[in-house]
PDB file of C-alpha atoms and ligand atoms in Angstrom:
ATOM      1  CA  MET A 225     -17.270 151.596 265.045  1.00 71.00           C
ATOM      2  CA  ALA A 226     -14.271 154.277 264.705  1.00 88.00           C
ATOM      3  CA  LYS A 227     -15.001 157.210 266.490  1.00 95.00           C
ATOM      4  CA  ILE A 228     -15.747 160.779 264.869  1.00 97.00           C
ATOM      5  CA  PRO A 229     -13.069 163.469 265.628  1.00 98.00           C
ATOM      6  CA  VAL A 230     -14.849 166.526 267.038  1.00 98.00           C
ATOM      7  CA  TRP A 231     -13.957 170.227 267.576  1.00 98.00           C
ATOM      8  CA  MET A 232     -16.400 172.169 269.515  1.00 98.00           C
ATOM      9  CA  ASP A 233     -16.817 175.896 269.524  1.00 98.00           C
ATOM     10  CA  VAL A 234     -19.218 177.242 272.492  1.00 98.00           C
ATOM     11  CA  ASP A 235     -19.942 180.200 274.240  1.00 98.00           C
ATOM     12  CA  THR A 236     -21.306 178.974 277.215  1.00 98.00           C
ATOM     13  CA  GLY A 237     -24.059 179.528 277.649  1.00 96.00           C
ATOM     14  CA  LEU A 238     -26.870 177.546 279.121  1.00 97.00           C
ATOM     15  CA  ASP A 239     -27.866 175.559 276.074  1.00 97.00           C
ATOM     16  CA  ASP A 240     -24.229 175.401 275.110  1.00 98.00           C
ATOM     17  CA  ALA A 241     -23.949 173.634 278.404  1.00 98.00           C
ATOM     18  CA  LEU A 242     -26.632 171.149 277.249  1.00 98.00           C
ATOM     19  CA  ALA A 243     -24.733 170.682 274.112  1.00 98.00           C
ATOM     20  CA  LEU A 244     -21.664 169.793 276.317  1.00 98.00           C
ATOM     21  CA  LEU A 245     -23.875 167.337 278.205  1.00 98.00           C
ATOM     22  CA  LEU A 246     -24.646 165.408 274.990  1.00 98.00           C
ATOM     23  CA  ALA A 247     -21.092 165.437 274.052  1.00 97.00           C
ATOM     24  CA  SER A 248     -20.322 163.687 277.375  1.00 97.00           C
ATOM     25  CA  ASN A 249     -22.334 160.788 276.456  1.00 95.00           C
ATOM     26  CA  CYS A 250     -21.487 160.350 272.889  1.00 93.00           C
ATOM     27  CA  LYS A 251     -19.592 157.201 272.713  1.00 92.00           C
ATOM     28  CA  ASP A 252     -19.060 157.500 268.912  1.00 94.00           C
ATOM     29  CA  VAL A 253     -17.316 160.555 269.113  1.00 97.00           C
ATOM     30  CA  ASP A 254     -13.821 161.886 269.940  1.00 97.00           C
ATOM     31  CA  ILE A 255     -14.019 165.481 271.275  1.00 98.00           C
ATOM     32  CA  LEU A 256     -10.394 166.813 270.382  1.00 98.00           C
ATOM     33  CA  GLY A 257     -10.918 170.044 272.006  1.00 98.00           C
ATOM     34  CA  ILE A 258     -13.010 172.898 272.520  1.00 98.00           C
ATOM     35  CA  SER A 259     -12.594 176.596 271.749  1.00 98.00           C
ATOM     36  CA  THR A 260     -14.865 179.466 273.329  1.00 98.00           C
ATOM     37  CA  VAL A 261     -15.765 182.991 272.128  1.00 98.00           C
ATOM     38  CA  PHE A 262     -17.854 186.003 273.131  1.00 98.00           C
ATOM     39  CA  GLY A 263     -21.503 185.766 272.389  1.00 97.00           C
ATOM     40  CA  ASN A 264     -23.745 184.695 275.673  1.00 96.00           C
ATOM     41  CA  GLN A 265     -21.282 186.543 277.862  1.00 96.00           C
ATOM     42  CA  SER A 266     -18.169 188.076 277.607  1.00 96.00           C
ATOM     43  CA  SER A 267     -15.305 185.739 276.457  1.00 97.00           C
ATOM     44  CA  ASP A 268     -13.775 185.565 280.016  1.00 97.00           C
ATOM     45  CA  LYS A 269     -17.093 184.173 281.428  1.00 97.00           C
ATOM     46  CA  THR A 270     -17.854 181.993 278.719  1.00 98.00           C
ATOM     47  CA  ALA A 271     -14.311 180.156 278.851  1.00 98.00           C
ATOM     48  CA  TYR A 272     -14.662 180.134 282.560  1.00 98.00           C
ATOM     49  CA  ASN A 273     -18.027 178.508 282.253  1.00 98.00           C
ATOM     50  CA  THR A 274     -17.178 176.111 279.671  1.00 98.00           C
ATOM     51  CA  LEU A 275     -13.984 174.968 282.157  1.00 98.00           C
ATOM     52  CA  LYS A 276     -16.605 174.766 284.923  1.00 98.00           C
ATOM     53  CA  MET A 277     -18.952 172.623 282.765  1.00 98.00           C
ATOM     54  CA  CYS A 278     -16.557 170.360 281.406  1.00 98.00           C
ATOM     55  CA  GLU A 279     -15.210 169.412 284.797  1.00 97.00           C
ATOM     56  CA  PHE A 280     -18.667 168.875 286.195  1.00 97.00           C
ATOM     57  CA  LEU A 281     -19.616 166.753 283.447  1.00 97.00           C
ATOM     58  CA  GLY A 282     -16.204 164.653 283.299  1.00 97.00           C
ATOM     59  CA  ILE A 283     -15.113 166.124 279.849  1.00 97.00           C
ATOM     60  CA  SER A 284     -11.456 166.054 280.168  1.00 96.00           C
ATOM     61  CA  VAL A 285      -9.982 168.065 276.946  1.00 98.00           C
ATOM     62  CA  PRO A 286      -8.287 171.049 276.216  1.00 98.00           C
ATOM     63  CA  VAL A 287     -10.088 174.117 276.105  1.00 98.00           C
ATOM     64  CA  ALA A 288      -8.715 177.179 274.466  1.00 98.00           C
ATOM     65  CA  VAL A 289     -10.262 180.934 274.752  1.00 98.00           C
ATOM     66  CA  GLY A 290     -10.672 182.727 271.435  1.00 98.00           C
ATOM     67  CA  ALA A 291     -12.546 186.079 270.011  1.00 98.00           C
ATOM     68  CA  ARG A 292     -13.571 188.591 272.549  1.00 98.00           C
ATOM     69  CA  LYS A 293     -15.608 190.437 269.692  1.00 98.00           C
ATOM     70  CA  GLY A 294     -16.777 190.101 266.254  1.00 98.00           C
ATOM     71  CA  LEU A 295     -14.466 190.688 263.298  1.00 98.00           C
ATOM     72  CA  LEU A 296     -16.088 194.211 262.497  1.00 97.00           C
ATOM     73  CA  GLU A 297     -18.242 194.664 265.225  1.00 95.00           C
ATOM     74  CA  PRO A 298     -17.426 196.737 268.169  1.00 94.00           C
ATOM     75  CA  GLU A 299     -16.855 194.722 271.627  1.00 95.00           C
ATOM     76  CA  ILE A 300     -19.990 194.305 273.727  1.00 95.00           C
ATOM     77  CA  ASP A 301     -19.948 196.031 277.011  1.00 94.00           C
ATOM     78  CA  TYR A 302     -21.346 193.294 278.986  1.00 93.00           C
ATOM     79  CA  SER A 303     -20.724 194.925 282.334  1.00 89.00           C
ATOM     80  CA  LYS A 304     -23.622 197.262 281.456  1.00 85.00           C
ATOM     81  CA  GLY A 305     -26.121 194.111 281.224  1.00 81.00           C
ATOM     82  CA  LEU A 306     -27.532 192.922 277.889  1.00 82.00           C
ATOM     83  CA  GLU A 307     -30.627 194.436 276.263  1.00 78.00           C
ATOM     84  CA  MET A 308     -32.272 190.931 276.736  1.00 81.00           C
ATOM     85  CA  ASP A 309     -30.721 189.151 279.455  1.00 86.00           C
ATOM     86  CA  VAL A 310     -31.073 185.482 278.185  1.00 90.00           C
ATOM     87  CA  HIS A 311     -28.295 183.401 280.113  1.00 93.00           C
ATOM     88  CA  GLY A 312     -27.843 185.403 283.284  1.00 91.00           C
ATOM     89  CA  ALA A 313     -25.144 187.851 284.261  1.00 92.00           C
ATOM     90  CA  ASP A 314     -22.830 184.861 284.732  1.00 95.00           C
ATOM     91  CA  GLY A 315     -24.024 183.225 281.711  1.00 95.00           C
ATOM     92  CA  LEU A 316     -25.292 179.995 283.586  1.00 97.00           C
ATOM     93  CA  GLY A 317     -28.519 181.328 284.930  1.00 95.00           C
ATOM     94  CA  ASN A 318     -26.896 183.182 287.704  1.00 95.00           C
ATOM     95  CA  ILE A 319     -26.317 180.046 289.584  1.00 96.00           C
ATOM     96  CA  GLY A 320     -22.607 179.145 288.290  1.00 96.00           C
ATOM     97  CA  GLU A 321     -21.438 179.823 291.824  1.00 97.00           C
ATOM     98  CA  ARG A 322     -22.929 176.390 292.525  1.00 97.00           C
ATOM     99  CA  LEU A 323     -20.239 174.760 290.589  1.00 96.00           C
ATOM    100  CA  PRO A 324     -16.872 174.202 292.010  1.00 93.00           C
ATOM    101  CA  GLU A 325     -13.916 176.350 290.922  1.00 95.00           C
ATOM    102  CA  PRO A 326     -12.456 174.314 288.265  1.00 96.00           C
ATOM    103  CA  LYS A 327      -9.080 172.475 288.457  1.00 96.00           C
ATOM    104  CA  LEU A 328      -9.051 172.340 284.496  1.00 95.00           C
ATOM    105  CA  LYS A 329      -7.017 175.129 283.090  1.00 96.00           C
ATOM    106  CA  LEU A 330      -7.216 177.110 279.777  1.00 98.00           C
ATOM    107  CA  SER A 331      -4.568 176.210 277.105  1.00 98.00           C
ATOM    108  CA  ASP A 332      -1.759 178.371 276.765  1.00 98.00           C
ATOM    109  CA  LEU A 333      -2.340 178.277 272.858  1.00 98.00           C
ATOM    110  CA  THR A 334      -5.300 180.621 271.452  1.00 98.00           C
ATOM    111  CA  ALA A 335      -8.490 178.864 270.314  1.00 98.00           C
ATOM    112  CA  VAL A 336      -7.282 179.015 266.566  1.00 98.00           C
ATOM    113  CA  ASP A 337      -3.746 177.851 267.243  1.00 98.00           C
ATOM    114  CA  LEU A 338      -5.075 174.749 269.353  1.00 98.00           C
ATOM    115  CA  MET A 339      -7.493 174.081 266.767  1.00 98.00           C
ATOM    116  CA  ALA A 340      -5.142 173.905 264.211  1.00 98.00           C
ATOM    117  CA  GLU A 341      -2.618 171.862 266.172  1.00 98.00           C
ATOM    118  CA  LYS A 342      -5.302 169.297 267.004  1.00 98.00           C
ATOM    119  CA  ILE A 343      -6.784 169.189 263.608  1.00 98.00           C
ATOM    120  CA  SER A 344      -3.429 168.962 261.745  1.00 98.00           C
ATOM    121  CA  LYS A 345      -2.498 166.258 263.852  1.00 98.00           C
ATOM    122  CA  CYS A 346      -5.394 164.156 263.419  1.00 98.00           C
ATOM    123  CA  HIS A 347      -5.217 161.105 260.998  1.00 97.00           C
ATOM    124  CA  LYS A 348      -8.916 161.649 259.963  1.00 98.00           C
ATOM    125  CA  LYS A 349     -10.890 164.641 258.827  1.00 98.00           C
ATOM    126  CA  VAL A 350     -12.523 166.666 261.733  1.00 98.00           C
ATOM    127  CA  THR A 351     -16.196 167.671 262.068  1.00 98.00           C
ATOM    128  CA  ILE A 352     -16.710 171.261 263.740  1.00 98.00           C
ATOM    129  CA  VAL A 353     -19.515 171.593 265.925  1.00 98.00           C
ATOM    130  CA  ALA A 354     -19.933 175.185 266.396  1.00 98.00           C
ATOM    131  CA  THR A 355     -23.063 176.687 268.697  1.00 98.00           C
ATOM    132  CA  ALA A 356     -21.706 180.431 269.035  1.00 98.00           C
ATOM    133  CA  PRO A 357     -20.696 183.292 267.067  1.00 98.00           C
ATOM    134  CA  LEU A 358     -18.576 181.886 264.232  1.00 98.00           C
ATOM    135  CA  THR A 359     -15.613 184.130 264.953  1.00 98.00           C
ATOM    136  CA  ASN A 360     -13.154 181.535 265.756  1.00 98.00           C
ATOM    137  CA  ILE A 361     -13.941 179.586 262.827  1.00 98.00           C
ATOM    138  CA  ALA A 362     -13.846 182.103 260.239  1.00 98.00           C
ATOM    139  CA  ILE A 363     -10.354 183.306 261.824  1.00 98.00           C
ATOM    140  CA  PHE A 364      -9.090 179.730 261.770  1.00 98.00           C
ATOM    141  CA  LEU A 365      -9.884 179.436 258.052  1.00 98.00           C
ATOM    142  CA  LEU A 366      -8.255 182.521 257.313  1.00 98.00           C
ATOM    143  CA  SER A 367      -5.146 181.715 259.454  1.00 98.00           C
ATOM    144  CA  TYR A 368      -4.515 178.264 258.295  1.00 98.00           C
ATOM    145  CA  PRO A 369      -6.135 177.697 254.814  1.00 98.00           C
ATOM    146  CA  GLU A 370      -4.365 174.559 254.396  1.00 98.00           C
ATOM    147  CA  LEU A 371      -6.260 172.871 256.921  1.00 98.00           C
ATOM    148  CA  ALA A 372      -9.669 173.516 255.297  1.00 98.00           C
ATOM    149  CA  GLU A 373      -8.857 170.320 253.694  1.00 98.00           C
ATOM    150  CA  LYS A 374      -8.703 168.330 257.112  1.00 98.00           C
ATOM    151  CA  VAL A 375     -12.444 169.686 257.974  1.00 98.00           C
ATOM    152  CA  GLU A 376     -14.988 167.362 257.380  1.00 98.00           C
ATOM    153  CA  GLN A 377     -18.127 169.433 257.797  1.00 98.00           C
ATOM    154  CA  ILE A 378     -19.023 172.488 259.589  1.00 99.00           C
ATOM    155  CA  LEU A 379     -22.307 171.860 261.917  1.00 98.00           C
ATOM    156  CA  PHE A 380     -23.532 174.940 263.336  1.00 99.00           C
ATOM    157  CA  MET A 381     -26.151 176.421 265.501  1.00 98.00           C
ATOM    158  CA  GLY A 382     -27.279 179.783 263.847  1.00 98.00           C
ATOM    159  CA  GLY A 383     -29.422 181.528 261.450  1.00 98.00           C
ATOM    160  CA  ALA A 384     -32.980 181.226 260.444  1.00 98.00           C
ATOM    161  CA  MET A 385     -34.569 180.625 257.140  1.00 98.00           C
ATOM    162  CA  TYR A 386     -37.620 182.631 258.398  1.00 98.00           C
ATOM    163  CA  GLY A 387     -37.443 184.884 261.407  1.00 97.00           C
ATOM    164  CA  GLY A 388     -35.006 185.877 264.002  1.00 97.00           C
ATOM    165  CA  ASN A 389     -34.517 186.395 267.610  1.00 95.00           C
ATOM    166  CA  ILE A 390     -32.308 189.460 268.337  1.00 95.00           C
ATOM    167  CA  LYS A 391     -33.673 191.290 265.076  1.00 96.00           C
ATOM    168  CA  PRO A 392     -36.925 190.376 263.013  1.00 97.00           C
ATOM    169  CA  THR A 393     -34.928 188.144 260.594  1.00 98.00           C
ATOM    170  CA  VAL A 394     -31.473 187.891 262.320  1.00 98.00           C
ATOM    171  CA  GLU A 395     -30.510 185.113 264.851  1.00 98.00           C
ATOM    172  CA  ALA A 396     -27.964 185.845 267.595  1.00 97.00           C
ATOM    173  CA  ASN A 397     -24.896 183.827 266.760  1.00 98.00           C
ATOM    174  CA  ILE A 398     -25.107 184.998 263.251  1.00 98.00           C
ATOM    175  CA  GLY A 399     -25.990 188.626 264.318  1.00 98.00           C
ATOM    176  CA  HIS A 400     -23.013 188.903 266.583  1.00 98.00           C
ATOM    177  CA  ASP A 401     -20.518 188.190 263.853  1.00 98.00           C
ATOM    178  CA  PRO A 402     -22.092 188.221 260.315  1.00 98.00           C
ATOM    179  CA  GLU A 403     -18.911 189.047 258.639  1.00 98.00           C
ATOM    180  CA  ALA A 404     -17.393 185.676 260.360  1.00 98.00           C
ATOM    181  CA  ALA A 405     -20.490 183.915 259.314  1.00 98.00           C
ATOM    182  CA  ALA A 406     -20.143 185.066 255.631  1.00 98.00           C
ATOM    183  CA  ILE A 407     -16.684 183.520 255.717  1.00 98.00           C
ATOM    184  CA  VAL A 408     -17.733 180.354 256.924  1.00 98.00           C
ATOM    185  CA  ILE A 409     -20.758 180.161 254.625  1.00 98.00           C
ATOM    186  CA  ASN A 410     -18.831 180.881 251.841  1.00 97.00           C
ATOM    187  CA  SER A 411     -16.095 178.393 252.450  1.00 98.00           C
ATOM    188  CA  PRO A 412     -15.993 175.289 250.328  1.00 97.00           C
ATOM    189  CA  ILE A 413     -16.441 173.054 253.455  1.00 98.00           C
ATOM    190  CA  PRO A 414     -19.529 171.040 253.707  1.00 98.00           C
ATOM    191  CA  LYS A 415     -21.952 172.788 256.464  1.00 98.00           C
ATOM    192  CA  VAL A 416     -25.048 172.411 258.127  1.00 98.00           C
ATOM    193  CA  MET A 417     -27.088 175.123 259.581  1.00 98.00           C
ATOM    194  CA  PHE A 418     -29.180 174.335 262.266  1.00 98.00           C
ATOM    195  CA  GLY A 419     -31.226 177.377 262.648  1.00 98.00           C
ATOM    196  CA  LEU A 420     -34.268 178.743 264.678  1.00 98.00           C
ATOM    197  CA  ASP A 421     -36.705 176.983 262.038  1.00 98.00           C
ATOM    198  CA  ALA A 422     -35.847 173.441 263.699  1.00 98.00           C
ATOM    199  CA  THR A 423     -34.179 174.553 266.990  1.00 98.00           C
ATOM    200  CA  MET A 424     -37.428 176.330 268.220  1.00 97.00           C
ATOM    201  CA  GLN A 425     -39.128 173.093 267.746  1.00 97.00           C
ATOM    202  CA  CYS A 426     -37.143 171.606 270.357  1.00 97.00           C
ATOM    203  CA  PHE A 427     -38.509 173.049 273.824  1.00 97.00           C
ATOM    204  CA  ILE A 428     -38.367 171.445 277.372  1.00 97.00           C
ATOM    205  CA  THR A 429     -41.408 172.035 279.402  1.00 97.00           C
ATOM    206  CA  ASP A 430     -41.251 172.620 283.051  1.00 96.00           C
ATOM    207  CA  GLU A 431     -42.295 169.201 283.951  1.00 97.00           C
ATOM    208  CA  GLU A 432     -39.531 167.622 281.769  1.00 97.00           C
ATOM    209  CA  ARG A 433     -37.137 169.982 283.171  1.00 97.00           C
ATOM    210  CA  ASN A 434     -38.218 168.697 286.712  1.00 96.00           C
ATOM    211  CA  GLN A 435     -37.560 164.829 285.417  1.00 97.00           C
ATOM    212  CA  MET A 436     -33.870 165.901 284.785  1.00 97.00           C
ATOM    213  CA  LYS A 437     -33.675 166.483 288.488  1.00 95.00           C
ATOM    214  CA  GLU A 438     -35.025 162.984 289.367  1.00 95.00           C
ATOM    215  CA  ILE A 439     -32.963 161.535 286.491  1.00 96.00           C
ATOM    216  CA  GLY A 440     -29.757 163.108 286.695  1.00 97.00           C
ATOM    217  CA  GLY A 441     -28.461 163.743 290.267  1.00 97.00           C
ATOM    218  CA  ASN A 442     -26.609 166.894 290.567  1.00 97.00           C
ATOM    219  CA  VAL A 443     -25.993 167.345 287.024  1.00 98.00           C
ATOM    220  CA  GLY A 444     -29.843 167.272 286.492  1.00 98.00           C
ATOM    221  CA  ALA A 445     -30.569 169.473 289.399  1.00 98.00           C
ATOM    222  CA  PHE A 446     -28.091 172.023 288.408  1.00 98.00           C
ATOM    223  CA  LEU A 447     -29.188 172.006 284.559  1.00 98.00           C
ATOM    224  CA  CYS A 448     -32.926 172.075 285.673  1.00 97.00           C
ATOM    225  CA  ASP A 449     -32.319 174.958 288.037  1.00 97.00           C
ATOM    226  CA  SER A 450     -29.750 176.883 285.524  1.00 97.00           C
ATOM    227  CA  LEU A 451     -32.712 177.316 282.930  1.00 96.00           C
ATOM    228  CA  ASP A 452     -35.607 178.815 285.230  1.00 93.00           C
ATOM    229  CA  HIS A 453     -35.044 182.438 283.929  1.00 90.00           C
ATOM    230  CA  TYR A 454     -34.268 181.209 280.569  1.00 93.00           C
ATOM    231  CA  ALA A 455     -37.408 178.995 280.311  1.00 94.00           C
ATOM    232  CA  MET A 456     -39.464 181.731 281.599  1.00 92.00           C
ATOM    233  CA  LEU A 457     -38.028 184.166 279.043  1.00 92.00           C
ATOM    234  CA  TYR A 458     -39.381 181.542 276.162  1.00 93.00           C
ATOM    235  CA  GLN A 459     -42.504 181.100 277.804  1.00 93.00           C
ATOM    236  CA  THR A 460     -43.621 184.908 277.802  1.00 92.00           C
ATOM    237  CA  ILE A 461     -41.505 186.115 274.840  1.00 90.00           C
ATOM    238  CA  ALA A 462     -41.987 183.617 272.273  1.00 90.00           C
ATOM    239  CA  GLY A 463     -45.135 182.080 273.917  1.00 93.00           C
ATOM    240  CA  LEU A 464     -43.665 178.664 273.942  1.00 94.00           C
ATOM    241  CA  PRO A 465     -44.253 175.826 276.612  1.00 92.00           C
ATOM    242  CA  GLY A 466     -40.823 175.855 277.818  1.00 94.00           C
ATOM    243  CA  ALA A 467     -36.875 176.697 277.292  1.00 96.00           C
ATOM    244  CA  VAL A 468     -35.569 175.783 273.967  1.00 97.00           C
ATOM    245  CA  LEU A 469     -32.489 173.258 273.513  1.00 97.00           C
ATOM    246  CA  HIS A 470     -30.882 175.078 270.487  1.00 98.00           C
ATOM    247  CA  ASP A 471     -27.262 174.303 270.669  1.00 98.00           C
ATOM    248  CA  SER A 472     -27.680 170.403 271.454  1.00 98.00           C
ATOM    249  CA  LEU A 473     -29.095 169.935 267.979  1.00 98.00           C
ATOM    250  CA  PRO A 474     -26.127 169.738 265.704  1.00 98.00           C
ATOM    251  CA  MET A 475     -24.110 167.335 268.076  1.00 98.00           C
ATOM    252  CA  ALA A 476     -27.410 165.339 268.311  1.00 98.00           C
ATOM    253  CA  TRP A 477     -27.696 165.160 264.429  1.00 98.00           C
ATOM    254  CA  LEU A 478     -23.941 164.107 264.017  1.00 98.00           C
ATOM    255  CA  VAL A 479     -24.511 161.012 266.313  1.00 97.00           C
ATOM    256  CA  ASP A 480     -28.063 160.378 265.041  1.00 97.00           C
ATOM    257  CA  PRO A 481     -29.209 162.150 261.936  1.00 98.00           C
ATOM    258  CA  THR A 482     -33.042 161.058 261.956  1.00 98.00           C
ATOM    259  CA  VAL A 483     -33.329 163.587 264.732  1.00 98.00           C
ATOM    260  CA  ALA A 484     -33.373 166.613 262.179  1.00 98.00           C
ATOM    261  CA  GLU A 485     -34.379 166.834 258.436  1.00 98.00           C
ATOM    262  CA  VAL A 486     -31.868 168.562 256.417  1.00 98.00           C
ATOM    263  CA  LYS A 487     -32.583 170.193 252.886  1.00 98.00           C
ATOM    264  CA  GLU A 488     -29.677 171.898 250.998  1.00 98.00           C
ATOM    265  CA  PHE A 489     -30.206 175.495 249.706  1.00 98.00           C
ATOM    266  CA  PRO A 490     -28.529 178.712 248.660  1.00 98.00           C
ATOM    267  CA  VAL A 491     -27.647 180.581 251.674  1.00 98.00           C
ATOM    268  CA  GLU A 492     -26.110 183.990 251.870  1.00 98.00           C
ATOM    269  CA  ILE A 493     -25.188 186.294 254.758  1.00 98.00           C
ATOM    270  CA  GLU A 494     -26.914 189.788 254.611  1.00 98.00           C
ATOM    271  CA  LEU A 495     -24.057 192.145 255.253  1.00 98.00           C
ATOM    272  CA  THR A 496     -25.665 195.553 254.256  1.00 98.00           C
ATOM    273  CA  ASN A 497     -25.536 197.810 257.432  1.00 97.00           C
ATOM    274  CA  GLY A 498     -29.441 198.039 258.798  1.00 97.00           C
ATOM    275  CA  ILE A 499     -31.922 196.069 260.361  1.00 97.00           C
ATOM    276  CA  THR A 500     -31.738 192.601 258.467  1.00 98.00           C
ATOM    277  CA  LYS A 501     -27.370 192.694 258.912  1.00 98.00           C
ATOM    278  CA  GLY A 502     -26.930 189.060 259.767  1.00 98.00           C
ATOM    279  CA  CYS A 503     -29.761 187.456 258.132  1.00 98.00           C
ATOM    280  CA  THR A 504     -29.176 183.938 256.572  1.00 98.00           C
ATOM    281  CA  VAL A 505     -31.009 184.625 253.259  1.00 98.00           C
ATOM    282  CA  THR A 506     -32.215 181.273 252.375  1.00 98.00           C
ATOM    283  CA  ASP A 507     -33.290 180.935 248.600  1.00 98.00           C
ATOM    284  CA  VAL A 508     -35.719 178.248 249.221  1.00 98.00           C
ATOM    285  CA  TRP A 509     -37.374 178.324 245.668  1.00 97.00           C
ATOM    286  CA  ASN A 510     -34.168 178.950 244.197  1.00 96.00           C
ATOM    287  CA  ARG A 511     -35.094 182.421 242.823  1.00 97.00           C
ATOM    288  CA  GLU A 512     -31.622 183.515 241.999  1.00 97.00           C
ATOM    289  CA  GLY A 513     -30.601 180.171 240.419  1.00 97.00           C
ATOM    290  CA  LYS A 514     -27.277 180.078 242.449  1.00 97.00           C
ATOM    291  CA  LYS A 515     -25.696 176.664 243.468  1.00 97.00           C
ATOM    292  CA  THR A 516     -26.869 175.065 246.692  1.00 98.00           C
ATOM    293  CA  ASN A 517     -24.360 175.693 249.606  1.00 98.00           C
ATOM    294  CA  VAL A 518     -25.361 174.975 252.693  1.00 98.00           C
ATOM    295  CA  LYS A 519     -27.790 172.060 254.218  1.00 98.00           C
ATOM    296  CA  VAL A 520     -30.345 173.491 256.328  1.00 98.00           C
ATOM    297  CA  ALA A 521     -32.335 172.026 259.354  1.00 98.00           C
ATOM    298  CA  ILE A 522     -35.914 172.230 258.258  1.00 98.00           C
ATOM    299  CA  SER A 523     -37.595 170.339 261.248  1.00 98.00           C
ATOM    300  CA  ALA A 524     -36.365 168.577 264.194  1.00 98.00           C
ATOM    301  CA  LYS A 525     -37.768 165.901 266.510  1.00 98.00           C
ATOM    302  CA  ARG A 526     -38.218 167.235 270.129  1.00 98.00           C
ATOM    303  CA  GLU A 527     -39.026 164.273 271.876  1.00 98.00           C
ATOM    304  CA  GLN A 528     -36.025 162.243 270.389  1.00 98.00           C
ATOM    305  CA  LEU A 529     -33.382 165.097 270.995  1.00 98.00           C
ATOM    306  CA  LEU A 530     -35.046 165.277 274.701  1.00 98.00           C
ATOM    307  CA  LYS A 531     -34.470 161.608 275.253  1.00 98.00           C
ATOM    308  CA  MET A 532     -30.788 161.893 274.141  1.00 98.00           C
ATOM    309  CA  HIS A 533     -30.670 164.528 277.285  1.00 98.00           C
ATOM    310  CA  PHE A 534     -31.933 162.273 279.409  1.00 98.00           C
ATOM    311  CA  ASP A 535     -30.053 159.243 278.405  1.00 98.00           C
ATOM    312  CA  ALA A 536     -27.023 161.361 279.031  1.00 98.00           C
ATOM    313  CA  LEU A 537     -28.100 162.232 282.573  1.00 98.00           C
ATOM    314  CA  THR A 538     -28.439 158.659 283.765  1.00 97.00           C
ATOM    315  CA  LYS A 539     -24.885 158.401 284.433  1.00 95.00           C
ATOM    316  CA  PHE A 540     -24.806 161.368 287.042  1.00 96.00           C
ATOM    317  CA  ALA A 541     -27.899 159.593 288.897  1.00 94.00           C
TER     318      ALA A 541
HETATM  319  C1  BDR B 373     -28.025 181.073 270.255  1.00 71.88           C
HETATM  320  O1  BDR B 373     -27.489 182.230 270.671  1.00 71.88           O
HETATM  321  C2  BDR B 373     -27.517 181.973 272.046  1.00 71.88           C
HETATM  322  O2  BDR B 373     -28.006 182.487 273.080  1.00 71.88           O
HETATM  323  C3  BDR B 373     -27.524 180.466 272.348  1.00 71.88           C
HETATM  324  O3  BDR B 373     -26.419 179.908 273.164  1.00 71.88           O
HETATM  325  C4  BDR B 373     -27.583 179.721 270.932  1.00 71.88           C
HETATM  326  O4  BDR B 373     -26.608 179.195 270.460  1.00 71.88           O
HETATM  327  C5  BDR B 373     -29.362 180.901 269.852  1.00 71.88           C
HETATM  328  O5  BDR B 373     -29.928 181.985 269.052  1.00 71.88           O
HETATM  329 CA1   CA B 374     -24.635 179.264 272.122  1.00 71.88          CA
END
């Protein structure tokens, strides 16, 4: 089978690292490159973490650094520590120093320029898998409108039909850059939104995390330990029995669409300043009579997704 060309955009990040783990094991996927963006940590740290994780996982592709802040949002001062410390001060659960210094270097090109180069040269349409604020993707669409036709689809982790995680109705990736999300959502490119409605169903219990250690050698041990604090947060704040594998879902669905059920709805991004700014307003009953524009993951199969992680880990035994 011909491989699916994919561009990844990440803010590594604990669950982004798990998405990279899955990517490292997708034989049907050809990763053309990876762009990084601010989000879980500063842009410098997420780029550095991405290089480290790629090398650790044996992913050898160009990596380029992208946006440091949202399009209209002020730059976040990460040095002061975040209100809710989800991914640790280093973005890798405070154990990133266990990984060796990466030999892999960042591209001299900016994220969007490298994306443009790789996407324009690709003989097939490219799928974008984004698991971070959508800033790089929006800048790419604005800077290279002629390349939109070379994008097959945009699969993104972000948003929620119901609820939120940084504000009552706002999910982090969208809330960090609502204007960028609006540009992406309003583009004519087919889109699938993997929001909290589906991703929150995909947790890994502490017992299952320990199995990662047994199965996956150094990689399994690192990933298991990196999730300690993250798992504790989900257990105490969300009352879940474990850590949530948000960012793995889009890549998993790309190679096996049975892992999540998707349904098409009209979706808009709330841009009015206030508590709901960044909400992915999903018209599930089509009250406004608008055209559907986004496929939305409405449920996901936790055990199936987990098995894909375990399968990916076996090669590191
Ligand atoms: C999303 O925000 C980040 O914390 C995670 O990496 C994930 O992409 C979940 O809301
Ligand atoms: Ca992420």
